[in-house]
CSV table of C-alpha atoms and ligand atoms in Angstrom, one decimal:
chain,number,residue,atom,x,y,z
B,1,UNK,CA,-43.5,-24.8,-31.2
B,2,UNK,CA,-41.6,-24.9,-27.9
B,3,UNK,CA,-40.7,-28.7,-27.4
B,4,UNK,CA,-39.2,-28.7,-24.3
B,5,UNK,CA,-39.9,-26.3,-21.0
B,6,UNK,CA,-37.2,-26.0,-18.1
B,7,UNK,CA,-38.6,-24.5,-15.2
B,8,UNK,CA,-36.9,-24.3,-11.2
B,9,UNK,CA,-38.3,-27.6,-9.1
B,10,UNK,CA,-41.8,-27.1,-8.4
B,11,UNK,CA,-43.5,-27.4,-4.9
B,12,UNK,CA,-47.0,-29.7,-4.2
B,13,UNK,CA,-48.7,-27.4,-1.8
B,14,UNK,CA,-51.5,-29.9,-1.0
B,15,UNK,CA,-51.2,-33.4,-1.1
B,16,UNK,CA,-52.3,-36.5,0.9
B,17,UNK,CA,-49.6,-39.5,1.0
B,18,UNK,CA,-51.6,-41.4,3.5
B,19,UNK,CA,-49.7,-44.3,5.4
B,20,UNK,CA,-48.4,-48.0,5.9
B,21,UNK,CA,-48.4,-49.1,2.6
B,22,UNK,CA,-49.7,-46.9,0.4
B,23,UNK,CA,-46.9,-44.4,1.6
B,24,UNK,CA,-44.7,-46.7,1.1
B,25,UNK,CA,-46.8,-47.1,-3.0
B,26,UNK,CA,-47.3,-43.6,-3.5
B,27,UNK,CA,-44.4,-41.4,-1.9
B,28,UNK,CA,-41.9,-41.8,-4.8
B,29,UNK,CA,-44.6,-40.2,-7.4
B,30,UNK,CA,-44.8,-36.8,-5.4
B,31,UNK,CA,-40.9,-36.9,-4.8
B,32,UNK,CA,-40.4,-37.2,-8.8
B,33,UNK,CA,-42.5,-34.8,-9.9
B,34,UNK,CA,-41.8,-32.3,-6.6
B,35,UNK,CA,-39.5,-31.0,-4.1
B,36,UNK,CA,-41.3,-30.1,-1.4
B,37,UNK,CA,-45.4,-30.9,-0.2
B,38,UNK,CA,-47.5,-29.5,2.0
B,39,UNK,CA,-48.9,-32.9,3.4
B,40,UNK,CA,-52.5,-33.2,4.6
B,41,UNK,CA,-52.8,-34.4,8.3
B,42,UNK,CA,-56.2,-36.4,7.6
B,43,UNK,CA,-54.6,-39.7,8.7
B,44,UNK,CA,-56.3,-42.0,11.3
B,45,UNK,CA,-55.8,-40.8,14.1
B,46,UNK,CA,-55.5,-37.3,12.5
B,47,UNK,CA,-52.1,-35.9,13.0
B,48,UNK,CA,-53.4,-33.3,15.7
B,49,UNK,CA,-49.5,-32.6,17.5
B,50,UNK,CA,-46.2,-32.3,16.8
B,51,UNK,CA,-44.7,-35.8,18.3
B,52,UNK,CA,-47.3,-37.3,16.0
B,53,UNK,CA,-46.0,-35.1,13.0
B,54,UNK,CA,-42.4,-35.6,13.5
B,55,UNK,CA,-43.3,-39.3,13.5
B,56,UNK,CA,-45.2,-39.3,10.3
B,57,UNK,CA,-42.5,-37.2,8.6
B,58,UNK,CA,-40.2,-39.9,9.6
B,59,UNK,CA,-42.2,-42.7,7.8
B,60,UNK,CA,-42.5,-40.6,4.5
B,61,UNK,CA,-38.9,-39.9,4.4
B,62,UNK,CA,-38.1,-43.7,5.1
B,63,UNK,CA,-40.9,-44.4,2.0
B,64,UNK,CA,-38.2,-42.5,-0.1
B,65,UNK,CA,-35.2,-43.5,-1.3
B,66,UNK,CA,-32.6,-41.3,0.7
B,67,UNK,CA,-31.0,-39.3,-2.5
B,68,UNK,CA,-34.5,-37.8,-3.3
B,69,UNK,CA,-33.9,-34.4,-1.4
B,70,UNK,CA,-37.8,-34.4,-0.9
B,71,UNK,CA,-38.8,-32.6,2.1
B,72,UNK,CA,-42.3,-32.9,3.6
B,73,UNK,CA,-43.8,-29.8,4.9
B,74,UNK,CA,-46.2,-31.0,7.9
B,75,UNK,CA,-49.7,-29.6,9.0
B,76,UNK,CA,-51.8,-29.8,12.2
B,77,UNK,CA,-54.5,-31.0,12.0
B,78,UNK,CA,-56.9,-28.5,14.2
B,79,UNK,CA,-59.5,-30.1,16.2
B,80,UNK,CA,-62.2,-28.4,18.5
B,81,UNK,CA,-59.3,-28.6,21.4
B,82,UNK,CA,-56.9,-27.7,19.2
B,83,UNK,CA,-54.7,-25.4,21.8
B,84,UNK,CA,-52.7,-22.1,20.7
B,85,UNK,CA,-49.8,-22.9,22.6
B,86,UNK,CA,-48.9,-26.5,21.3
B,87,UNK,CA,-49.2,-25.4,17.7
B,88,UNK,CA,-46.8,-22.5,18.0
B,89,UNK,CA,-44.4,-24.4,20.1
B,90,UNK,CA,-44.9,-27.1,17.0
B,91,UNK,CA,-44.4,-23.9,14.6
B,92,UNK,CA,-41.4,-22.5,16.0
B,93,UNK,CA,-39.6,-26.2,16.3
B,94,UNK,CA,-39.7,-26.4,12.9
B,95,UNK,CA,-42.0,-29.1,12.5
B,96,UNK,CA,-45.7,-27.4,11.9
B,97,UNK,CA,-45.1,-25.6,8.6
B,98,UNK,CA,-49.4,-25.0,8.5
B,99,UNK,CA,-52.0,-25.7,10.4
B,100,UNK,CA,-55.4,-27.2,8.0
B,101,UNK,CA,-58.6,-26.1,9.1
B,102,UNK,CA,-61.4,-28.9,7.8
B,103,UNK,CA,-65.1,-28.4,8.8
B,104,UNK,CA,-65.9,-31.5,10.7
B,105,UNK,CA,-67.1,-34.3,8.0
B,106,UNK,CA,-66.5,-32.3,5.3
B,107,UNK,CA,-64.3,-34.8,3.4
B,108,UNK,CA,-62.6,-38.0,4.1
B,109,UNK,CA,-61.3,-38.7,7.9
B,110,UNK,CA,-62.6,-34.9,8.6
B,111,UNK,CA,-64.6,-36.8,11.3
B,112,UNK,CA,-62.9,-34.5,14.0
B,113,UNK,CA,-62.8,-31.1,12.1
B,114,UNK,CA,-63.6,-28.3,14.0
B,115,UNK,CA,-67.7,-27.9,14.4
B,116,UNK,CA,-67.1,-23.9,15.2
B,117,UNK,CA,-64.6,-22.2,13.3
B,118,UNK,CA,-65.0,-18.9,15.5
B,119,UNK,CA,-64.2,-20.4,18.8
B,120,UNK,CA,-61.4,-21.2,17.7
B,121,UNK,CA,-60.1,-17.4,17.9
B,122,UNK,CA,-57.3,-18.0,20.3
B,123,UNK,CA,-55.5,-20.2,18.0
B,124,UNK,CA,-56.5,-18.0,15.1
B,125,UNK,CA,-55.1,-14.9,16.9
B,126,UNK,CA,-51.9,-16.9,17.5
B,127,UNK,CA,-51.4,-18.1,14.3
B,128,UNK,CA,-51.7,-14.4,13.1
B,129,UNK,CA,-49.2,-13.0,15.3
B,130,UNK,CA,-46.8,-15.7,14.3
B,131,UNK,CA,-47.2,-15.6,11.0
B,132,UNK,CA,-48.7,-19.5,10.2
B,133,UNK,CA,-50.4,-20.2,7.5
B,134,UNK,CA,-54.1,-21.6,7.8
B,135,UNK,CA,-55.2,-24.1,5.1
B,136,UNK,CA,-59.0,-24.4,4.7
B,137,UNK,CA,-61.3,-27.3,3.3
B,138,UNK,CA,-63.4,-24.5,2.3
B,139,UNK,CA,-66.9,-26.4,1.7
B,140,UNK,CA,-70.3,-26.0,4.5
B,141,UNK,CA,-71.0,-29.4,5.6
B,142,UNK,CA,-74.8,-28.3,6.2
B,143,UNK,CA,-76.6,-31.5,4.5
B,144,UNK,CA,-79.8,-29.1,3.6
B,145,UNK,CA,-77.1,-27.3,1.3
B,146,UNK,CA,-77.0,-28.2,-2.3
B,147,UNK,CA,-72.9,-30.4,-2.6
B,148,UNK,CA,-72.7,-28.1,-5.5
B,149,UNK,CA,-73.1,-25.1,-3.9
B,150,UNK,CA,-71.3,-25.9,-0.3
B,151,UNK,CA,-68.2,-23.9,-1.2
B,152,UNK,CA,-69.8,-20.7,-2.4
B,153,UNK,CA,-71.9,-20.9,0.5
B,154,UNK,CA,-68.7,-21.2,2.5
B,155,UNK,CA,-67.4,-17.9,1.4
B,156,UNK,CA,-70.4,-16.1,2.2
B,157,UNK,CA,-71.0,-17.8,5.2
B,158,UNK,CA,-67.3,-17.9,7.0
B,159,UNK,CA,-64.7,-17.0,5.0
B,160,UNK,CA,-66.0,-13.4,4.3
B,161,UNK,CA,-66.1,-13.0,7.9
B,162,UNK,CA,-62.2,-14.9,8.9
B,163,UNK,CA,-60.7,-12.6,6.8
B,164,UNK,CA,-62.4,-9.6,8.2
B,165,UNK,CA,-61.7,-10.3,11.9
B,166,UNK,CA,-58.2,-12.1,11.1
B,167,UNK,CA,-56.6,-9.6,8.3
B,168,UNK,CA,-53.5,-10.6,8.8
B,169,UNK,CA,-53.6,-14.4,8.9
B,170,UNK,CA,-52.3,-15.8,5.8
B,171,UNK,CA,-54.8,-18.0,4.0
B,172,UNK,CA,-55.2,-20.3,1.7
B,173,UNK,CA,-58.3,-21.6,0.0
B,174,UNK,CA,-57.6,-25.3,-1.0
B,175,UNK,CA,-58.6,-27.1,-4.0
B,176,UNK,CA,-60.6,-24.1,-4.9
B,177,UNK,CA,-63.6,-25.3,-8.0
B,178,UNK,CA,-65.9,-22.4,-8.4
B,179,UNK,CA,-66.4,-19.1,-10.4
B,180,UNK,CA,-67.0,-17.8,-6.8
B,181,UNK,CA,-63.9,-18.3,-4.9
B,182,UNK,CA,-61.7,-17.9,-8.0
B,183,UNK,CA,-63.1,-13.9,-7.7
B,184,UNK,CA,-63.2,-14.0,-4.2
B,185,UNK,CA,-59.7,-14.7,-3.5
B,186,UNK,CA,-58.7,-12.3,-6.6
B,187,UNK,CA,-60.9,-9.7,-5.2
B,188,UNK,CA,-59.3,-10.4,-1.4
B,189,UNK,CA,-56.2,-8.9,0.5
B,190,UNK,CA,-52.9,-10.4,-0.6
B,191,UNK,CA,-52.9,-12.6,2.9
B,192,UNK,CA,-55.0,-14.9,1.0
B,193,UNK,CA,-54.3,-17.1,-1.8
B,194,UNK,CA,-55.7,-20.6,-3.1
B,195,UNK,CA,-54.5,-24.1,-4.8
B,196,UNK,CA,-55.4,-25.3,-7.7
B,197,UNK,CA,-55.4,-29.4,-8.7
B,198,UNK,CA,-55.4,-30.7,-12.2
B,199,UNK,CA,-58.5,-32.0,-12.0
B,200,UNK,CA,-60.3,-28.9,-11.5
B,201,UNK,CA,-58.8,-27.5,-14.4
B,202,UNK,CA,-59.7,-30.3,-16.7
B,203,UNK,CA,-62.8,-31.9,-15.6
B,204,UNK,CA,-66.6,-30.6,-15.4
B,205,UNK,CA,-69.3,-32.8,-13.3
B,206,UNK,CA,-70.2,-34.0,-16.6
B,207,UNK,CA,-67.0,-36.2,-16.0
B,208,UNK,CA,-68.8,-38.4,-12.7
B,209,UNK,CA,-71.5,-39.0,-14.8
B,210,UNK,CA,-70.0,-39.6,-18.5
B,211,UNK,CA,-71.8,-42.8,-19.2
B,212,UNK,CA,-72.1,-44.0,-16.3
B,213,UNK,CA,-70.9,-43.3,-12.7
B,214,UNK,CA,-67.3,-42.6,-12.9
B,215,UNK,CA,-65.9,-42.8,-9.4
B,216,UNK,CA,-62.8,-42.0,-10.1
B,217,UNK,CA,-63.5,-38.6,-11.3
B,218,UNK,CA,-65.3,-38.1,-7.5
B,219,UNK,CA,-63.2,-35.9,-5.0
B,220,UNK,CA,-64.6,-32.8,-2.6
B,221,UNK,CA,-64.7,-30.5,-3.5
B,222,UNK,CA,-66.7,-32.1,-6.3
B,223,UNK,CA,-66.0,-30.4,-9.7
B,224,UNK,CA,-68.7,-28.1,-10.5
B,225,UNK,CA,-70.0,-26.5,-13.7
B,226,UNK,CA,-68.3,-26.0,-16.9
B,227,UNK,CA,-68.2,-21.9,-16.3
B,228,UNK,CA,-66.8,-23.0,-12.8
B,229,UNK,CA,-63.8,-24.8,-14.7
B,230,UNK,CA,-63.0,-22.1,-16.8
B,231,UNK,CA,-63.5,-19.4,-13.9
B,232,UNK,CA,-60.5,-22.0,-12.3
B,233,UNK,CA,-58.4,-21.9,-15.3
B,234,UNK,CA,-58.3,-18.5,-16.2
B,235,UNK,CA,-57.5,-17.7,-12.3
B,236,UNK,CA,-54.3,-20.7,-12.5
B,237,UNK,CA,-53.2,-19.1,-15.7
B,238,UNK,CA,-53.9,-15.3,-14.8
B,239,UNK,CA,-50.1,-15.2,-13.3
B,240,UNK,CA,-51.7,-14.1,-10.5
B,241,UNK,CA,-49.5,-14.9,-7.2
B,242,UNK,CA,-52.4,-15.8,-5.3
B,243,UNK,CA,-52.8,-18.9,-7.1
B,244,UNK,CA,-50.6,-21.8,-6.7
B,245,UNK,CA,-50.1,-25.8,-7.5
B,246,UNK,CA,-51.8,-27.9,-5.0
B,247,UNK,CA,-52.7,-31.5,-6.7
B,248,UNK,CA,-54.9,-32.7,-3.8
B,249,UNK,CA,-53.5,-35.5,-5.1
B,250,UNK,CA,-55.5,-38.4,-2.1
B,251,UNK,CA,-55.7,-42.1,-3.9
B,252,UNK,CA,-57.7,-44.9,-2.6
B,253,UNK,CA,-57.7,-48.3,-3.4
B,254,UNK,CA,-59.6,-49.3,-6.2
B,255,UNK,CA,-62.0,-51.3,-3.9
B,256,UNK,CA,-62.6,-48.4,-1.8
B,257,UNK,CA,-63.5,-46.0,-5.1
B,258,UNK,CA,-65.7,-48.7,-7.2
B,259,UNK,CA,-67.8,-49.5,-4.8
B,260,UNK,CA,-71.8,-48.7,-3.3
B,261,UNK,CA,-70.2,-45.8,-1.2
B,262,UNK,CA,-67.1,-44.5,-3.4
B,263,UNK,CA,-64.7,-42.5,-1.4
B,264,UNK,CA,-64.0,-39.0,-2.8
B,265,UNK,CA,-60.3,-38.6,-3.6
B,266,UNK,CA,-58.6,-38.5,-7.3
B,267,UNK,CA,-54.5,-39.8,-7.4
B,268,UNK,CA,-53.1,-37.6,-9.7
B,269,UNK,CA,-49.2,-37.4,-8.5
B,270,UNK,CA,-47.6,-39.5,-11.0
B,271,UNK,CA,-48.2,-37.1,-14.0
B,272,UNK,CA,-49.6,-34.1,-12.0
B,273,UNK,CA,-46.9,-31.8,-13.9
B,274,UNK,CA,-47.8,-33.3,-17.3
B,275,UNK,CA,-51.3,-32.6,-16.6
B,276,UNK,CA,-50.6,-29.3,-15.3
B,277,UNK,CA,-48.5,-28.3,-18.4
B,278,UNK,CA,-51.1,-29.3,-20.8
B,279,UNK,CA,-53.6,-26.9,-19.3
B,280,UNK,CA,-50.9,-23.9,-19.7
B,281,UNK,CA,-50.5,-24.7,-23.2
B,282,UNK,CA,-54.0,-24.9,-24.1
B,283,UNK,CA,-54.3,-21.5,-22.2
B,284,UNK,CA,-51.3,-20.1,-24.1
B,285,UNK,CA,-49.7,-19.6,-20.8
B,286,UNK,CA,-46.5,-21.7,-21.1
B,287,UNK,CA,-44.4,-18.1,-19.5
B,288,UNK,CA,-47.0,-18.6,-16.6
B,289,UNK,CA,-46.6,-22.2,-15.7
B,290,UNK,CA,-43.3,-21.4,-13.5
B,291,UNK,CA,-44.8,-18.7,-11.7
B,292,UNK,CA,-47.8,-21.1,-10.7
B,293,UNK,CA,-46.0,-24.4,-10.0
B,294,UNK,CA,-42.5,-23.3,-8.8
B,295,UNK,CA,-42.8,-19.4,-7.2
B,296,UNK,CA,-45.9,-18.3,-6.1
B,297,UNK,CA,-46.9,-20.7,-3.4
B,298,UNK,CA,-42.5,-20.5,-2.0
B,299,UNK,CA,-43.5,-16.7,-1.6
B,300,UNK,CA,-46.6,-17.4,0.0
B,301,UNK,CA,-45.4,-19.6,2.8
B,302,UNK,CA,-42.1,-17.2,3.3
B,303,UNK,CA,-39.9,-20.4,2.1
B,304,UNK,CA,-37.1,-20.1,-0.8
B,305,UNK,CA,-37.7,-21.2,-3.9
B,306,UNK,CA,-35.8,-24.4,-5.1
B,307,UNK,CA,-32.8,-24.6,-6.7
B,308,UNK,CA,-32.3,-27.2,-9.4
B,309,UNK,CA,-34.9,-27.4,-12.5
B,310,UNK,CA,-36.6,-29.9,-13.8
B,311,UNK,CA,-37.7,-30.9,-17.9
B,312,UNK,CA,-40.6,-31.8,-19.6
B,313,UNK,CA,-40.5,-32.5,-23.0
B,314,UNK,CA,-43.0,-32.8,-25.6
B,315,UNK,CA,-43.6,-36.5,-26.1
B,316,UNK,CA,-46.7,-38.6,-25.9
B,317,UNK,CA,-47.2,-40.8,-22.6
B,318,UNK,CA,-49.5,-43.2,-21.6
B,319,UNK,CA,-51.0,-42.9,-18.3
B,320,UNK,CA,-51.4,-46.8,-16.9
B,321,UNK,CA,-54.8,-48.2,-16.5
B,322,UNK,CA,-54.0,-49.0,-12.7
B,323,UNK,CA,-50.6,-48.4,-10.9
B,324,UNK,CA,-50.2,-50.7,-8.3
B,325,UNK,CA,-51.4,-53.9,-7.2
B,326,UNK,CA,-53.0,-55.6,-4.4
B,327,UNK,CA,-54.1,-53.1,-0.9
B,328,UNK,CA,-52.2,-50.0,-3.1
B,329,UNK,CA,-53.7,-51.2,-6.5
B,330,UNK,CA,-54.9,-47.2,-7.6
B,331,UNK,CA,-56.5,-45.8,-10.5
B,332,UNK,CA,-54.9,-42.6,-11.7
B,333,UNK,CA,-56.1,-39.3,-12.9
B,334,UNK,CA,-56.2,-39.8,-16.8
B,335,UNK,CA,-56.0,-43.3,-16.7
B,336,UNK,CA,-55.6,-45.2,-20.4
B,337,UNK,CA,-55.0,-41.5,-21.2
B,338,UNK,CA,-52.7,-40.2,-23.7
B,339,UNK,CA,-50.8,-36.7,-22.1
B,340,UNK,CA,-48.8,-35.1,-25.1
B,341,UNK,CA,-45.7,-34.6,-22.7
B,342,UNK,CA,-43.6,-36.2,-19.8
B,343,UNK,CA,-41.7,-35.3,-17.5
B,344,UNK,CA,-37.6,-36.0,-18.2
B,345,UNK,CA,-35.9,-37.9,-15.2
J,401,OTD,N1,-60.6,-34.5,-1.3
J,401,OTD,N2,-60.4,-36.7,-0.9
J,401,OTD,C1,-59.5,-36.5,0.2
J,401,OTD,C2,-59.2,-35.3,0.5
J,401,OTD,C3,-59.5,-34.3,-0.4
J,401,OTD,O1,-60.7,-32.6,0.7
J,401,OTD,C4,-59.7,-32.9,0.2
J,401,OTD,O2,-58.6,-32.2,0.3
J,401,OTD,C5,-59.0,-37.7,0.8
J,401,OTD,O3,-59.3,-38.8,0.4
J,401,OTD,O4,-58.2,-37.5,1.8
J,401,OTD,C6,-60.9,-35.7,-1.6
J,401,OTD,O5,-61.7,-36.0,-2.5
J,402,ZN,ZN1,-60.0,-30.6,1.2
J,403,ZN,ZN1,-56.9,-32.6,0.2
């Protein structure tokens, strides 16, 4: 039985590290466990430009200790006026590494997403040309539409036609939960590619409802059916390079999740590798799990891969009830959990 796994430092190519003090609470987990994140733009005000992305970076690198080596790969937030110019100016300065794409109100602070995806073609077009990624909160936010069925609906509905009229814009399907976009993006052209977060991988919708309402198993996409799950799994482990780590990883205070009106979101960063790993083994994928965390989204975006490596070892740890106290008080994925292994620092 292999006891320990070495693999090159993995990448988090979806996260949300919010701001104010719970950056300043939450940082440090996604710098342990990776060395680079995509971060989501969905703060208020959404991070819509470069000044205000440059300034944001700035605050999650002074969250940080300054020997973590962690670099934060920003996103633009696109709006209705989002203008083609401005984000490839933003692009070529080195500051927009993506630009994320969420259907207005389809998720928290999504408030101003863009209503009509299609008229946005100039800045489509222009990130084509140039080569920048477009990250989409791939759900319909038509309230007639079944919540279990918005991202399949999505697919037929928009993304079958973006990739058609946009062939060569790279994509990637975030968070992606259903049998549906795990064959859609395996069935696509190699511009597009997905994430995958932990908790898609390990929990059904059974989990929200396991006794009770379970808040903390609530995030959007919400996790479908159990075929869905294992359609997810099977596409993570499949060494496919279209498939890559993206923990999604977006806490809320406690308050905010337990409450009449839970916000959707599910902190997973401090043992997102451990959970990760524990999927690969049950899948009898252990060769596969480097591919997935640590190479295939580096390739994706045109970056290096890391250098360094990091170890996890097989040895029992005990996710905490609550991490945090006070406005950053959190309850993590696989809380009062025990993972079978841990990350070495
Ligand atoms: N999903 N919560 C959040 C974002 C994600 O859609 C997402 O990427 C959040 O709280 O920012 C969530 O459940
Ligand atoms: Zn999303
Ligand atoms: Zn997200």
């Amino acid at each position: 039985m292999t006891d320990r796994i070495t693999i090159r430092r993995p990448d988090d190519w979806h996260v949300h590290l919010r701001d104010g003090a719970m950056l300043e609470a939450v940082a440090r987990h996604t710098a342990r466990q990776f060395a680079r994140a995509i971060i989501m733009p969905n703060l208020t005000p959404p991070v819509t430009d470069a000044a205000a992305a440059v300034a944001y970076r700035d605050r999650i690198l002074a969250a940080l200790p300054a020997d973590t080596g962690f670099t934060p790969l920003m996103t633009c937030y696109l709006t209705d006026a989002a203008d083609p110019q401005a984000i490839a100016d933003g692009h070529a300065a080195g500051v927009f590494t993506a630009c994320k794409l969420y259907p207005a109100h389809a998720t928290t602070n999504s408030a101003h997403g863009v209503t009509d995806i299609f008229a946005l073609a100039p800045v489509l077009e222009r990130m084509q040309a140039i080569g920048m990624p477009l990250l989409i909160h791939g759900e319909v936010t038509d309230r007639t539409i079944d919540i279990f069925d918005r991202e399949a609906v999505f697919i037929d509905r928009i993304l079958v036609k973006l990739v058609r009229e946009f062939p060569a814009l790279r994509i990637v399907l975030e968070h992606i939960t259903t049998a549906e976009a795990a064959d859609f993006v395996t069935a696509a052209p190699a511009t597009v590619a997905a994430t995958i977060t932990p908790q898609h991988l390990i929990i059904n919708r059974n989990a929200i409802f396991d006794g009770g309402l379970r808040p903390h198993a609530y995030c959007l996409p919400v996790a479908k059916r159990e075929r869905h799950r294992l359609a997810v799994r099977a596409a993570a482990v499949s060494g496919s390079a279209k498939f890559f780590l993206g923990t999604d990883s977006a806490p809320h205070v406690v308050g905010a999740k337990e409450s009449g009106c839970g916000c959707a979101g599910i902190f997973n960063a401090p043992f997102a590798l451990e959970s990760y790993l524990t999927v690969f083994e049950e899948e009898d994928a252990l060769d596969r799990f480097e591919g997935f965390a640590s190479e295939n989204g580096a390739h994706f975006y045109g970056l290096p891969l890391n250098d360094g490596k990091v170890t996890l070892e097989r040895r029992p740890v005990i996710v905490p009830e609550r991490i945090g106290d006070g406005d950053t008080a959190v309850v993590p994925f696989h809380a009062g959990e025990t993972l079978g292994w841990r990350l070495v620092d």
